[in-house]
Short mmCIF file of C-alpha atoms in Angstrom, two decimals:
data_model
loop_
_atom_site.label_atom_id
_atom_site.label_comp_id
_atom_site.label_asym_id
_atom_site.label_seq_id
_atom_site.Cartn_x
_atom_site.Cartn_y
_atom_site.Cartn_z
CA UNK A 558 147.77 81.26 90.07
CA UNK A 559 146.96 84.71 88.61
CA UNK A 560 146.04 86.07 85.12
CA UNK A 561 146.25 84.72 82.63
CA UNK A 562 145.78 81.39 83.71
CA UNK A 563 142.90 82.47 86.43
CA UNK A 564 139.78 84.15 84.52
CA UNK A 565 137.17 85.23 85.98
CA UNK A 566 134.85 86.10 83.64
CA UNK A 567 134.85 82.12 82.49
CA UNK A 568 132.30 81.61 85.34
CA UNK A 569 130.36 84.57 83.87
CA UNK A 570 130.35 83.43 80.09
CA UNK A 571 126.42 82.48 79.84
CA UNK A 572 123.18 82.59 82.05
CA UNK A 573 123.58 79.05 82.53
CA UNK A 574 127.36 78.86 84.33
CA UNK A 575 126.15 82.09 86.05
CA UNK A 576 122.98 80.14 87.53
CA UNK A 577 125.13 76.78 87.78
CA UNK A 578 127.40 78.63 90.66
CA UNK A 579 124.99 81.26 92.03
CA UNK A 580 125.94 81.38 95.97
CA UNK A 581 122.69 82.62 96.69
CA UNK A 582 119.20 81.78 95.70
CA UNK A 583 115.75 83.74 96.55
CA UNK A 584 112.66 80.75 96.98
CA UNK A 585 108.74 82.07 96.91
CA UNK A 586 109.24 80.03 100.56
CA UNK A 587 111.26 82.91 101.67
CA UNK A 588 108.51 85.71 102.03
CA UNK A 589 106.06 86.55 104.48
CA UNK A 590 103.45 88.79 103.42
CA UNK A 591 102.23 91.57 105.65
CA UNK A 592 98.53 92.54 105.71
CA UNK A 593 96.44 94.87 107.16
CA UNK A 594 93.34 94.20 108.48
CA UNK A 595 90.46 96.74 110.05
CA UNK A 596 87.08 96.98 110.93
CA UNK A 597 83.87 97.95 108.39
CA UNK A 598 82.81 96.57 105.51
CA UNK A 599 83.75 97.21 101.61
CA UNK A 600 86.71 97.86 102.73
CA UNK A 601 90.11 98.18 100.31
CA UNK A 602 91.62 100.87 100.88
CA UNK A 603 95.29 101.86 99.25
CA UNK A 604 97.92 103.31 101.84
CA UNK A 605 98.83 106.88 100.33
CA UNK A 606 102.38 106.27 101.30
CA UNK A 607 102.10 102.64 100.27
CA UNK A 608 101.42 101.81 96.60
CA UNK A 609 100.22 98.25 96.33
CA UNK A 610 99.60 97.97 99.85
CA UNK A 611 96.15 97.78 101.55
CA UNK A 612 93.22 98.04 104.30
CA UNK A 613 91.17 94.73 104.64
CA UNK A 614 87.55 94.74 106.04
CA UNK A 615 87.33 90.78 106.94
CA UNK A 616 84.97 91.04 104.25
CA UNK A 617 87.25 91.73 101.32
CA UNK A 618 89.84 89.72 102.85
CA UNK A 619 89.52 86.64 101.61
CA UNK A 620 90.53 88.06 97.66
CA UNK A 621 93.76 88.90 98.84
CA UNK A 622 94.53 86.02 100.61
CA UNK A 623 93.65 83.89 97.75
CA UNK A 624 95.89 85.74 95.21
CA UNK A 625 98.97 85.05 98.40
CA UNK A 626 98.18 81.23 98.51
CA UNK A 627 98.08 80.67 94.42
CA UNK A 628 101.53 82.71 94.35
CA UNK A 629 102.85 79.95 96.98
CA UNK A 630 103.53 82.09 99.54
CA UNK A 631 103.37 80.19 102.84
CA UNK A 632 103.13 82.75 105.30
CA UNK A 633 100.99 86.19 106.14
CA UNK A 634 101.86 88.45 108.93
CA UNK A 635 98.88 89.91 110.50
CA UNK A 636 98.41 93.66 111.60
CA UNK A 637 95.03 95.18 112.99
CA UNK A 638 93.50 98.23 113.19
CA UNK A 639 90.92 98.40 115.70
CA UNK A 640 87.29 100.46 115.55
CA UNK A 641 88.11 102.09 119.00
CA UNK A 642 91.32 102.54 121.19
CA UNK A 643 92.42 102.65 124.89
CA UNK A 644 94.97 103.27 127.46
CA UNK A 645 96.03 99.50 127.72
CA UNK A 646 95.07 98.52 124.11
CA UNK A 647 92.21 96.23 125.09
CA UNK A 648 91.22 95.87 121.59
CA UNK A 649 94.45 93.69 120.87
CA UNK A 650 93.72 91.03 123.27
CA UNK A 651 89.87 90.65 122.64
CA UNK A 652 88.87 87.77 121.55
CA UNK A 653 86.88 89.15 119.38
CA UNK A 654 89.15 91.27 118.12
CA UNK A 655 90.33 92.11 114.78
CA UNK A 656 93.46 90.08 114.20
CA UNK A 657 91.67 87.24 116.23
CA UNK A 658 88.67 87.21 113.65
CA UNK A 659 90.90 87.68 110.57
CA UNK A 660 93.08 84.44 111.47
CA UNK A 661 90.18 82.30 111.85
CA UNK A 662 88.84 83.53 108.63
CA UNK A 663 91.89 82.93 107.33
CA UNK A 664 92.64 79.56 108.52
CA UNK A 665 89.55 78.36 107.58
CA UNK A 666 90.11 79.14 104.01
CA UNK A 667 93.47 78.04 104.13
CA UNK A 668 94.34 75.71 106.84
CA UNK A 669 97.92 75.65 105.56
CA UNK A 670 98.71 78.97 105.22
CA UNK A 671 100.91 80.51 108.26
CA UNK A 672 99.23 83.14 110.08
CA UNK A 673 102.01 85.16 111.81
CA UNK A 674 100.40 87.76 114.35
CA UNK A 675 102.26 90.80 115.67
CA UNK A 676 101.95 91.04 119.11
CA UNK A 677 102.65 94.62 119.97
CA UNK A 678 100.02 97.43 121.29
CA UNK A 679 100.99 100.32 118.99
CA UNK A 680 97.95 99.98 116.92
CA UNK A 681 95.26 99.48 119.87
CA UNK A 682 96.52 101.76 122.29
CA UNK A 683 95.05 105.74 122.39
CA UNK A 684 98.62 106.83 122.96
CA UNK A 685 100.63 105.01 120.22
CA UNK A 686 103.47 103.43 121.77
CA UNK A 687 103.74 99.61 122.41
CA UNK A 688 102.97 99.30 126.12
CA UNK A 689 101.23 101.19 129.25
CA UNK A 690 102.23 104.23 129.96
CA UNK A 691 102.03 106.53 132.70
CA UNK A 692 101.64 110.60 131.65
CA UNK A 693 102.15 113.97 133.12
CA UNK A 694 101.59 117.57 131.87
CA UNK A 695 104.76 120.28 132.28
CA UNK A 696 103.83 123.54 130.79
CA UNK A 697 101.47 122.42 128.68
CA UNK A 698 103.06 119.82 127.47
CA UNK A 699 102.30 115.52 127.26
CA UNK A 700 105.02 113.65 129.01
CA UNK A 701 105.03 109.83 129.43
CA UNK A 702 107.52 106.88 130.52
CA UNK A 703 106.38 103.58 128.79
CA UNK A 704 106.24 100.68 132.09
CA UNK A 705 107.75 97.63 130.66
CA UNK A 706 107.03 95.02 133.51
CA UNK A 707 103.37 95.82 133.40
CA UNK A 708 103.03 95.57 130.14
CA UNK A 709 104.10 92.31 129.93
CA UNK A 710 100.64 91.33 131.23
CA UNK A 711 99.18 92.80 128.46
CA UNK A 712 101.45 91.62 125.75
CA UNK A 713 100.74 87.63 127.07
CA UNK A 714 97.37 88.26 127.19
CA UNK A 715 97.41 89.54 123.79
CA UNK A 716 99.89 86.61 122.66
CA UNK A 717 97.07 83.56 124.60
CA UNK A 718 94.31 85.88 122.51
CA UNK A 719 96.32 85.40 119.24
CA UNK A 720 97.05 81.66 119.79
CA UNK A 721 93.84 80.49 120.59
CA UNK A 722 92.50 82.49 117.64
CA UNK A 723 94.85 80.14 115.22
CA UNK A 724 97.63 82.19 114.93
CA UNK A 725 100.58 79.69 113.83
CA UNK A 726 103.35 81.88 115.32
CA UNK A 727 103.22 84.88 117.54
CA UNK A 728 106.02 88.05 116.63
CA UNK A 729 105.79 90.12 119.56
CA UNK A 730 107.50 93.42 118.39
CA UNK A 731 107.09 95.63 121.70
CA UNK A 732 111.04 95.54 122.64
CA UNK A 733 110.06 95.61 126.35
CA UNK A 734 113.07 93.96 128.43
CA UNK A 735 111.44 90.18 128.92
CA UNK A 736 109.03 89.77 126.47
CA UNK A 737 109.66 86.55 125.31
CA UNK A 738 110.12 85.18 128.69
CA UNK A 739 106.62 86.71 129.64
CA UNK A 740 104.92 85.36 126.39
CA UNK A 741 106.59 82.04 125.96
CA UNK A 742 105.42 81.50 129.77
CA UNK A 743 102.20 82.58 129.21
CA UNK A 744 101.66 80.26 125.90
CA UNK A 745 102.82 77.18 128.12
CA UNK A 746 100.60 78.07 130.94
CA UNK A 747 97.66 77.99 128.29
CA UNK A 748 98.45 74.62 126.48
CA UNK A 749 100.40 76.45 123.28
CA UNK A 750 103.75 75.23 124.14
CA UNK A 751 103.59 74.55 120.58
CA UNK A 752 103.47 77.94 119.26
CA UNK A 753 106.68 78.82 117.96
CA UNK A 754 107.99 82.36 118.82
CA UNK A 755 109.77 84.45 116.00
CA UNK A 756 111.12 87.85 117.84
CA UNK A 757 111.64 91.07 117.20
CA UNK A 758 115.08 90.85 118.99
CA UNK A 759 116.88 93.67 117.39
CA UNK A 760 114.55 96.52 116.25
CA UNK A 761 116.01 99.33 115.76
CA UNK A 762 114.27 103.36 116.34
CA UNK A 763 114.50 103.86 113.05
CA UNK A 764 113.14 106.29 110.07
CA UNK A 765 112.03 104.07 107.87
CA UNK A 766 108.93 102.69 109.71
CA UNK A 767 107.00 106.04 108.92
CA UNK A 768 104.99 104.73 106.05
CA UNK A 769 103.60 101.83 108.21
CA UNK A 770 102.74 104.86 110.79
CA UNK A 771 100.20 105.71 108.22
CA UNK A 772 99.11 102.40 107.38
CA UNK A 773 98.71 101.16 110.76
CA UNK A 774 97.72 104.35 112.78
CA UNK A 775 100.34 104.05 115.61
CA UNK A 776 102.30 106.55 115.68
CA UNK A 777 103.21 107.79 119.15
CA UNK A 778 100.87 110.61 120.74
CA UNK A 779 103.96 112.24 122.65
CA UNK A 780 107.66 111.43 122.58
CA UNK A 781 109.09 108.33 120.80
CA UNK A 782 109.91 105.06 121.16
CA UNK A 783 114.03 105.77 121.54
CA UNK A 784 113.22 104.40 125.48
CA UNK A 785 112.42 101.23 124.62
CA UNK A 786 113.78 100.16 120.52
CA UNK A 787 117.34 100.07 119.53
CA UNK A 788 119.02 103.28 118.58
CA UNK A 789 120.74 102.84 115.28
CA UNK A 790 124.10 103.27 115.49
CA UNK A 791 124.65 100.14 118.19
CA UNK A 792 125.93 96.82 117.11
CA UNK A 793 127.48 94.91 120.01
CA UNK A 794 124.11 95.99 121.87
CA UNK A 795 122.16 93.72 119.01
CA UNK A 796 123.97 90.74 120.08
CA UNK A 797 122.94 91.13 123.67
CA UNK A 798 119.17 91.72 122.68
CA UNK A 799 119.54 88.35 120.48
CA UNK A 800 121.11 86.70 123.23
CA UNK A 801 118.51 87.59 125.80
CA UNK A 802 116.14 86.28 123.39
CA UNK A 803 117.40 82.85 122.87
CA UNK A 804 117.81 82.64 126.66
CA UNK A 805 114.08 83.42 127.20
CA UNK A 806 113.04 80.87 124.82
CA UNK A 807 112.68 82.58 121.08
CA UNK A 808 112.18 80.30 118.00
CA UNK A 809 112.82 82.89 115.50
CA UNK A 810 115.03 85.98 115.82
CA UNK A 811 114.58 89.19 113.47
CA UNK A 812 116.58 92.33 112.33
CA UNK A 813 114.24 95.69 111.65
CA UNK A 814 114.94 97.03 109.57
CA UNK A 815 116.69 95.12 106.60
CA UNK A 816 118.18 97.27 103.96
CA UNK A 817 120.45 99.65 106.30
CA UNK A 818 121.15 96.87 108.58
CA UNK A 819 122.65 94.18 106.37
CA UNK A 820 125.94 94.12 108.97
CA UNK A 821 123.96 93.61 111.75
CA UNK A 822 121.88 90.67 109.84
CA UNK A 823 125.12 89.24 108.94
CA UNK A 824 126.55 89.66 112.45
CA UNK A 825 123.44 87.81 114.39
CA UNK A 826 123.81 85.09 111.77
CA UNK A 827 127.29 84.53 112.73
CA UNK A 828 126.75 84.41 116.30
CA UNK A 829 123.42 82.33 117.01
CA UNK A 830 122.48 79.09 115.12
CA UNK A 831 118.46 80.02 115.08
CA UNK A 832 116.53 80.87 111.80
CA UNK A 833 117.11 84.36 111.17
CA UNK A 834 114.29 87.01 109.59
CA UNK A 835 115.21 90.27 108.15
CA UNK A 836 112.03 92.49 107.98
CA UNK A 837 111.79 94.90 104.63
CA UNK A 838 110.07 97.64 106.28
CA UNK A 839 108.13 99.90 105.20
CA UNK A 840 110.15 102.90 103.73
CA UNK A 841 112.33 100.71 102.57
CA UNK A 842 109.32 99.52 100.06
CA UNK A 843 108.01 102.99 99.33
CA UNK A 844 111.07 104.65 98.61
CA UNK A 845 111.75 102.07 95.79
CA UNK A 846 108.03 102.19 94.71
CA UNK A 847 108.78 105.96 94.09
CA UNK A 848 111.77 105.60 91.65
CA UNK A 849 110.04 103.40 90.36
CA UNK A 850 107.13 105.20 89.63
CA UNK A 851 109.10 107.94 88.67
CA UNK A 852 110.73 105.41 86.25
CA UNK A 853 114.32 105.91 87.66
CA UNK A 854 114.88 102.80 87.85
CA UNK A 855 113.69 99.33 87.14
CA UNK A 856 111.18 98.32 90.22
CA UNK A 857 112.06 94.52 89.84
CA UNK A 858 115.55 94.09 89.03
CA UNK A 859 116.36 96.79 92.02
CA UNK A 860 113.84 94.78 94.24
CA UNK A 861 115.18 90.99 93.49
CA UNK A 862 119.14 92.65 94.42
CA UNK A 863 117.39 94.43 97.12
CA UNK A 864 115.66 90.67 98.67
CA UNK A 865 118.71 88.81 97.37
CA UNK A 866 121.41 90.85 99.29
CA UNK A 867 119.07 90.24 102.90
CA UNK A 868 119.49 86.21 102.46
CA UNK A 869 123.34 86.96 101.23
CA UNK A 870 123.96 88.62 104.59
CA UNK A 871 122.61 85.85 106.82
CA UNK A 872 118.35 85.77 106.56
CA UNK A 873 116.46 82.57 105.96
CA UNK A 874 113.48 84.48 106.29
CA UNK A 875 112.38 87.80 104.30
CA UNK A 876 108.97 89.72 105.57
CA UNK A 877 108.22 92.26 102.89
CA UNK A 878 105.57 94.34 101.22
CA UNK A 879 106.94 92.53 98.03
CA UNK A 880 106.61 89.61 98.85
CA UNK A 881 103.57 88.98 95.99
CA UNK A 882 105.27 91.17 93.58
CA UNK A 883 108.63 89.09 94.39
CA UNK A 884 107.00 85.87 94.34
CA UNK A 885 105.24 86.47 90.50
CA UNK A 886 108.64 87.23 89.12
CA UNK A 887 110.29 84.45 90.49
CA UNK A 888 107.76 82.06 88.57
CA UNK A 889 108.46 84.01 85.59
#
């Protein structure tokens, strides 16, 4: 049947038929909320590039992580930024070491709250880039090839180091070919067979991670990371980085970033049966936080579509630097 006996708008008529046969639904349960952690004391620090966002000291910690639990957040995803730095990012696998402390800090407080920890060596390592490297100088210049198969090493030892810390779930976000193979064996070997993995399967070399640059202090010392994450205009090449995953043993599978990569959310939803996370990255945050300041445009109906049109494409899962912003709304 067509007009006039189909109309549309009839659905549309009042906010309570348009919330009776909404498709698509954000929940506070949805959100992760990313923190940053580092070493000193007094420390809360904004992120120039970041509005909103901060630096930790363990000391100051415990403020924010109260404000994430009363919002009904369930989940935190941890990022550290270590006092000193190495060649093989030694500082992300001590056990001692800054995400360690901060999860059993925080799951002492909170017992219940998830403590996601990215496993990646951007942030530890003197060179910036998410694995060992070996260098060489032509003409002046700092050349290096990132090694995946050692690295793996260093990624499960950093992934044991996380677990037994408390960590509920370990995101290794390194894109080196095996990861998740490497990690999931070395959780078993350990006595975390328990510890789910959520994976950065398909993360893409992308633009908009230059704010967290700032906020984590990883950005690469030479070259880029083009060797090793996903260049952005491949889609059939995300399935086979899923697909690895899931044959290696990954819980969780994730799309990075969200906003330009709605397609390729939608597409790994339609092709594996795991839970799905989209990760709100970064730029992605700031560039809205911007307008917004700017007063361009209005910060939370933009952000809600924003959230809304990730879980529309395919995520269960949505890690974002709104996530307490988000949540407060929702109640409201």
């Amino acid at each position: 049947m067509s007009f006039p006996i189909t109309r549309h708008r009839r659905l549309r008529g009042s906010a309570g038929i348009r919330g009776m046969v909404r498709e698509t639904v954000l929940n506070v349960l949805d959100f992760i909320q990313p923190i940053f952690v580092t070493y000193g004391t007094g420390v809360k620090n904004e992120i120039s590039s970041m509005p909103g966002v901060y630096h930790f000291s363990l000391d100051t910690l415990k403020a924010e992580v109260d404000e994430i639990a009363s919002l009904g957040i369930p989940a935190v995803l941890l990022f550290g930024i270590p006092e000193t730095k190495d060649a093989v990012g030694s500082s992300g696998f001590a056990e001692d070491g800054i995400v360690q402390e901060a999860t059993r800090l925080i799951k002492k407080w909170y017992p219940d709250l998830l403590v996601v920890a990215d496993t990646c060596l951007c942030e530890f390592t003197d060179h910036g880039h998410c694995g060992m490297v070996h260098t060489h100088t032509l003409d002046g210049v700092v050349h290096g090839d990132v090694i995946n198969d050692a690295s793996l090493e260093l990624l499960t030892r950093t992934a044991v180091s996380q677990a037994r810390a408390g960590a509920d779930i370990i995101a290794p976000s390194n894109m080196m070919d095996g990861f998740v193979q490497a990690i999931r064996a070395g959780l078993d070997a350990n006595g975390f067979e328990q510890v789910p993995i959520m994976s950065y399967s398909v993360k893409y070399a992308s633009a908009f991670y230059g704010p967290f640059r700032e906020a984590a202090d990883s950005a690469p010392q030479f070259g880029n990371r083009k060797t090793y994450q996903m260049d952005p205009a491949n889609l059939r090449e995300a399935i086979r980085e899923a697909d690895s995953d899931v044959l290696e043993g990954a819980d969780m599978l994730m799309v990075k970033p969200a906003l330009a990569y709605l397609d390729v959310i939608r597409t790994i939803r339609d092709q594996f049966d795991l839970p799905l996370v989209a990760y709100n990255v970064s730029g992605e945050y700031s560039m809205v936080k911007a307008a917004a300041q700017q007063g361009w445009i209005d910060e939370q109906a933009v952000v809600l579509e924003m959230l809304t049109g990730m879980k529309r494409a395919g995520a269960d899962v949505i890690i974002t630097y709104f996530a307490k912003d988000a949540a407060g709304w929702l109640r409201g």
